[in-house]
Coordinates of C-alpha atoms and ligand atoms in Angstrom, one line a residue:
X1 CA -19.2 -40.8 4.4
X2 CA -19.0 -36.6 4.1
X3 CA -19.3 -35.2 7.2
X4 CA -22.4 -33.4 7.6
X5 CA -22.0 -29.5 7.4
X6 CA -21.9 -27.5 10.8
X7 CA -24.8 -25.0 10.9
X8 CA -23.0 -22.0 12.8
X9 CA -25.3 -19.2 13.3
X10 CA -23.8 -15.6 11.4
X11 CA -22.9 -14.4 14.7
X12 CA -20.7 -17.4 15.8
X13 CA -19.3 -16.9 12.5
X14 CA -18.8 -13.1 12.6
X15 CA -17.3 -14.0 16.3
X16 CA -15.1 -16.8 15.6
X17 CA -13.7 -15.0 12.4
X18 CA -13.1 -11.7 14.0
X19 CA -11.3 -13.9 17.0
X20 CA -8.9 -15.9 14.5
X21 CA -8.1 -12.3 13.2
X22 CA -7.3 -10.4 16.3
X23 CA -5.1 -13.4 18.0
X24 CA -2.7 -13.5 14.6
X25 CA 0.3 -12.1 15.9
X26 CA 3.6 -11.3 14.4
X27 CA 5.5 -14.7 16.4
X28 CA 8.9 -14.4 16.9
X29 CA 10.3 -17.2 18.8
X30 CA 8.7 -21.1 17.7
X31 CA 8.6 -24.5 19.1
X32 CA 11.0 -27.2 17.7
X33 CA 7.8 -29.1 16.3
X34 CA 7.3 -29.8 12.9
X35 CA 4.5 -28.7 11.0
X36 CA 3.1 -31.4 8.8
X37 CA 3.3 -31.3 4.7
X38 CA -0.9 -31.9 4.4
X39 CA -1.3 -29.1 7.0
X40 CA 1.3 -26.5 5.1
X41 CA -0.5 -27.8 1.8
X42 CA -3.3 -26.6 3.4
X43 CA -3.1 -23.2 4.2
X44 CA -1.4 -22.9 1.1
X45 CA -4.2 -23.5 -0.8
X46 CA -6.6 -21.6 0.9
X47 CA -3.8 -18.5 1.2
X48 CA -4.7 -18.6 -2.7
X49 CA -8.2 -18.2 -2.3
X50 CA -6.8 -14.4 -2.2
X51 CA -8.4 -12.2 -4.6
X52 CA -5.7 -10.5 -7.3
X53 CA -6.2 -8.0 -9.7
X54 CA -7.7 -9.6 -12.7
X55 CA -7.5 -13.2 -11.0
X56 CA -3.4 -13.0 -12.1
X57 CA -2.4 -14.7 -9.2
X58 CA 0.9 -13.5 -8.9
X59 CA 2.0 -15.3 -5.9
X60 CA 5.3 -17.8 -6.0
X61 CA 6.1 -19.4 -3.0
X62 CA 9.2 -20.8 -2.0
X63 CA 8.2 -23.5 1.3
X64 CA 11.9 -24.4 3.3
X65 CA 12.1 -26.9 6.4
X66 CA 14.5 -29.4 7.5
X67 CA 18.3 -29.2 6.8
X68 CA 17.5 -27.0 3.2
X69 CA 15.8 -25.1 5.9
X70 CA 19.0 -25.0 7.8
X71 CA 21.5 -25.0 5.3
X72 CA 19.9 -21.4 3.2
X73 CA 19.3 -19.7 6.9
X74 CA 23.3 -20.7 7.4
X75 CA 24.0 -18.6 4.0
X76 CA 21.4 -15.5 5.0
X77 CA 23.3 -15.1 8.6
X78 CA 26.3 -15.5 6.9
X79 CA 25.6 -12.9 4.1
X80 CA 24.4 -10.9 6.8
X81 CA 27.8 -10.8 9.2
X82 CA 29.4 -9.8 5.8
X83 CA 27.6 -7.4 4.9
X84 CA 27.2 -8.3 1.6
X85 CA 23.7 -7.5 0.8
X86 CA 22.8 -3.6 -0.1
X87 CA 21.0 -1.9 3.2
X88 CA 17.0 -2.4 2.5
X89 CA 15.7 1.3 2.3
X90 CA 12.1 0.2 3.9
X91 CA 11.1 3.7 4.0
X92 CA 12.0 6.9 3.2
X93 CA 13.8 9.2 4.1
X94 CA 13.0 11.5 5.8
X95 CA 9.7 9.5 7.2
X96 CA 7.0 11.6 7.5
X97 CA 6.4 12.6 11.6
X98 CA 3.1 10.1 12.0
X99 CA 4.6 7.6 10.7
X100 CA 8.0 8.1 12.3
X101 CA 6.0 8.3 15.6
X102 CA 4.1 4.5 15.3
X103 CA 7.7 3.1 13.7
X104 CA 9.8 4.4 17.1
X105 CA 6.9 3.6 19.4
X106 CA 7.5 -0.3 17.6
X107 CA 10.8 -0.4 18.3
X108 CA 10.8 1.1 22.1
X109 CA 8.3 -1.6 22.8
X110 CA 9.7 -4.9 20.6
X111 CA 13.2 -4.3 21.9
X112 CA 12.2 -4.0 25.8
X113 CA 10.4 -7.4 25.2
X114 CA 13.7 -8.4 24.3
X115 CA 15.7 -6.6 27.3
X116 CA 17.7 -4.7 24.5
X117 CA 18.9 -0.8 24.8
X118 CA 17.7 0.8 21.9
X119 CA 21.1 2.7 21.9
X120 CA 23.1 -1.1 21.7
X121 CA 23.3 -1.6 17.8
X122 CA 25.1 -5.1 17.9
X123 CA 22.7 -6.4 20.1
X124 CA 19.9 -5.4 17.5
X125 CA 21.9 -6.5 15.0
X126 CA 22.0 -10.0 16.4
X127 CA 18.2 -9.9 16.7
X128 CA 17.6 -8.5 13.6
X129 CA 20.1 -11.3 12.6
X130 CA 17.4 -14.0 14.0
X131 CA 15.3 -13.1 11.1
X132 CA 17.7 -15.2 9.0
X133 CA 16.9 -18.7 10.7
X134 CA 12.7 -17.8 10.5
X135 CA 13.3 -16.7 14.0
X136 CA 13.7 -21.0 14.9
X137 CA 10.3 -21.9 13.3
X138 CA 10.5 -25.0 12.0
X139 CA 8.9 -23.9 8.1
X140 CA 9.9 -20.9 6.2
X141 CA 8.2 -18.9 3.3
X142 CA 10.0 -17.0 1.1
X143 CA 7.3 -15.1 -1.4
X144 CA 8.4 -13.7 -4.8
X145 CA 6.8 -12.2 -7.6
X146 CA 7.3 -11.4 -11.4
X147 CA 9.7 -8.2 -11.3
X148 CA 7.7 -7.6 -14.7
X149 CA 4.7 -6.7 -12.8
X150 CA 3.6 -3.1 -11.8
X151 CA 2.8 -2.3 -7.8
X152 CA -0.5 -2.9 -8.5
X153 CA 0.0 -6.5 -8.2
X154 CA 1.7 -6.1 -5.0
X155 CA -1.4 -5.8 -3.1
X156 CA -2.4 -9.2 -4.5
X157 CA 0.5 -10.9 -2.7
X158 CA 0.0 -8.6 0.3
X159 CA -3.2 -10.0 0.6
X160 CA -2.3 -13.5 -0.2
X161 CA 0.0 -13.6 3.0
X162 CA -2.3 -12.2 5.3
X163 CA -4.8 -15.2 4.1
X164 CA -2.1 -17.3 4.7
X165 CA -1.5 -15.7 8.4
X166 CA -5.3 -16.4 9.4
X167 CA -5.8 -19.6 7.5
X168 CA -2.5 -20.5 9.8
X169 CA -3.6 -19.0 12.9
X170 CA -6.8 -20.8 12.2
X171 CA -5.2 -24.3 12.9
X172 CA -3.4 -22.8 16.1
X173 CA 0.3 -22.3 13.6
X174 CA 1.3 -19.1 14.0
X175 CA 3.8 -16.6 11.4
X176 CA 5.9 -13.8 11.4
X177 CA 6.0 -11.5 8.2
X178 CA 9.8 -10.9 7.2
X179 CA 10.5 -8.0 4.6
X180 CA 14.5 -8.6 6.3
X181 CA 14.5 -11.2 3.5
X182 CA 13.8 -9.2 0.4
X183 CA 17.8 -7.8 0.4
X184 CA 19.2 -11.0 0.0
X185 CA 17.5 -11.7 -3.5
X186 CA 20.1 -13.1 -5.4
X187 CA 21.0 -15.8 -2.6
X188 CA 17.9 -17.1 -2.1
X189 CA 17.6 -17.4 -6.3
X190 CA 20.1 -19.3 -6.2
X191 CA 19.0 -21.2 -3.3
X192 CA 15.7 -21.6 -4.5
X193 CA 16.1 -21.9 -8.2
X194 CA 14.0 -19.0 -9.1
X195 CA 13.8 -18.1 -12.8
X196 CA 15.0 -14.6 -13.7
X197 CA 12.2 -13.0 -14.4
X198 CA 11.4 -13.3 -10.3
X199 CA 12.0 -10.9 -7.3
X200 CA 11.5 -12.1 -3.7
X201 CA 8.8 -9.5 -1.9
X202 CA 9.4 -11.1 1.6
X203 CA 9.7 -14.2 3.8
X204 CA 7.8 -15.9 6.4
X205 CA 8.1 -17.6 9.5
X206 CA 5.7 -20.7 10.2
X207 CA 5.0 -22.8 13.1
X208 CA 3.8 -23.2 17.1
X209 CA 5.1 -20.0 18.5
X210 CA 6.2 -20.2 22.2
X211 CA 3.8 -18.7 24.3
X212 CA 6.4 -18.6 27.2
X213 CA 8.8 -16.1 25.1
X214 CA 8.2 -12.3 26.3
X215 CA 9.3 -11.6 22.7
X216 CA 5.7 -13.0 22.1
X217 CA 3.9 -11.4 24.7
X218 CA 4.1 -7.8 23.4
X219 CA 1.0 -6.5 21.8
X220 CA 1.4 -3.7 19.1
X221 CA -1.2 -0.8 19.4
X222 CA -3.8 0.4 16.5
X223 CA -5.0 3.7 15.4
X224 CA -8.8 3.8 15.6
X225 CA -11.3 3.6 13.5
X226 CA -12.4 7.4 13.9
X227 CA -8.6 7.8 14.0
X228 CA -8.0 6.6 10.5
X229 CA -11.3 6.4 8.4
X230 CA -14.1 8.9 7.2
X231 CA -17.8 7.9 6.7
X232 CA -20.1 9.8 4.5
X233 CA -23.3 9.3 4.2
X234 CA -24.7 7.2 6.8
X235 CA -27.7 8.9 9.1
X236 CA -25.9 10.5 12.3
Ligands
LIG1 C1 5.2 -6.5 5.0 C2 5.7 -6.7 6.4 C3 7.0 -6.9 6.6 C4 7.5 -7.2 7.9 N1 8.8 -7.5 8.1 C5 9.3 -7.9 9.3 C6 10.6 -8.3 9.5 O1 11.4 -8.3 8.5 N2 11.0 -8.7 10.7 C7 10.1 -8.8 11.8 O2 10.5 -9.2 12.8 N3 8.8 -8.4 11.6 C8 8.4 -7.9 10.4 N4 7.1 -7.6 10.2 C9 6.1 -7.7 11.4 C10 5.7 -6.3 11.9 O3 6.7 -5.7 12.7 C11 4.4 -6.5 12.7 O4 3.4 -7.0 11.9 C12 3.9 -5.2 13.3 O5 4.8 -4.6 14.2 C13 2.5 -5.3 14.0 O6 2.6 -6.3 15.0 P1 1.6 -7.6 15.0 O7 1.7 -8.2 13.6 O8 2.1 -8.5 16.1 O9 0.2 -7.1 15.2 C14 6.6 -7.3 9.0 C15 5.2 -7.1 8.7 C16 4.8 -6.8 7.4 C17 3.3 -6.6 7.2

């Protein structure tokens, strides 16, 4: 028998939709429990309810768990001690002052959740290193995109992911973004089988975060909205 619809008033809506979005956090430390297939499948498909330019749909995803999980976060770490991989160039150089500002305040306030001295490198290194096991989740993404493509399309698998973030966060799984992964390209091609004519954009991490972990309890400040919009045209 269908399940007869839920009549949720707009507000509820409006609430419950502005409350999935404002809990999604980025989650770096996970509980050992599995996520099941249906539910990955899931979020999956509504991630792809994501408009793209065009209705392209450029999005490939790459979903890892179990020992392949394992055994490709082995090889990352590993090509990470060895330095192997070129050093990712995030931003430029020199980073303008605002932005250099928000990226300094990140780190002053991720890496006392951690009890790390900014000033102690291999201790950031081996936390920057936790990026390579999906920070223990017990799913990993790993996004890609036809290299062919012009930035334009970018924005379609930017907003792909952060559909994928709320329709996770939505059934209580949490994520954590992972640019850290986009260096180590031609590993994970091989890893992943990934034609040629594809470049990974980033990675994910997927699953219960751990509440208890004061890596998970910091909150990251926003601008506001008089801080970083203009409005024309609306009465005063
Ligand atoms: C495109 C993108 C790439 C990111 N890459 C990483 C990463 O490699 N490692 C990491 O720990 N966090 C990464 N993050 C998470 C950001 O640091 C985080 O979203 C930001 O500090 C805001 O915190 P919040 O998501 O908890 O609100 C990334 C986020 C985005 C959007």
């Amino acid at each position: 028998m269908a399940e007869a619809p839920i009549e949720w008033s707009q507000e509820a809506v409006a609430r419950c939709v502005a409350d999935v979005v404002s809990s999604r956090r980025a989650v770096r430390a996970f509980k050992p429990e599995p996520l099941r297939r249906e539910d990955v499948e899931d979020i999956l498909q509504a991630a792809a309810t994501a408009p793209s330019g065009a209705n392209i749909q450029p999005w490939r995803v790459y979903v890892v768990s179990g020992a392949f999980k394992n055994d490709l976060a082995n090889a990352l770490v590993a090509a990470f001690r060895a330095g192997t991989a070129p050093v990712p160039a995030h931003f430029p150089e020199p980073l303008p002052d605002v932005f250099r500002a928000r990226l300094t305040d990140f780190g002053a306030r991720y890496y006392a959740s951690l009890g790390i001295d900014r000033n102690d490198y291999r201790a950031r290194a081996r936390q920057t290193e936790q990026n390579f096991s999906f920070f223990g989740a017990p799913v990993g993404l790993i996004i890609s995109i036809d290299r062919r493509l012009k930035p334009h399309s970018w924005i379609d698998i930017g907003l792909f992911a952060q559909n994928l973030m709320i329709a996770a966060k939505a059934r209580g799984i949490d994520t954590c973004p992972q640019v850290s992964f986009a260096p180590f390209h031609d590993l994970l091609a091989a890893h992943l089988h990934m034609p040629p004519e594809e470049v990974t954009a980033f990675g994910m991490a997927m699953g219960y975060g751990d509440p208890e972990a004061r890596v998970n309890q910091t909150r990251m400040p926003r601008e506001r909205v008089q801080d970083f919009a203009r409005l024309f045209g609306f009465p005063a």
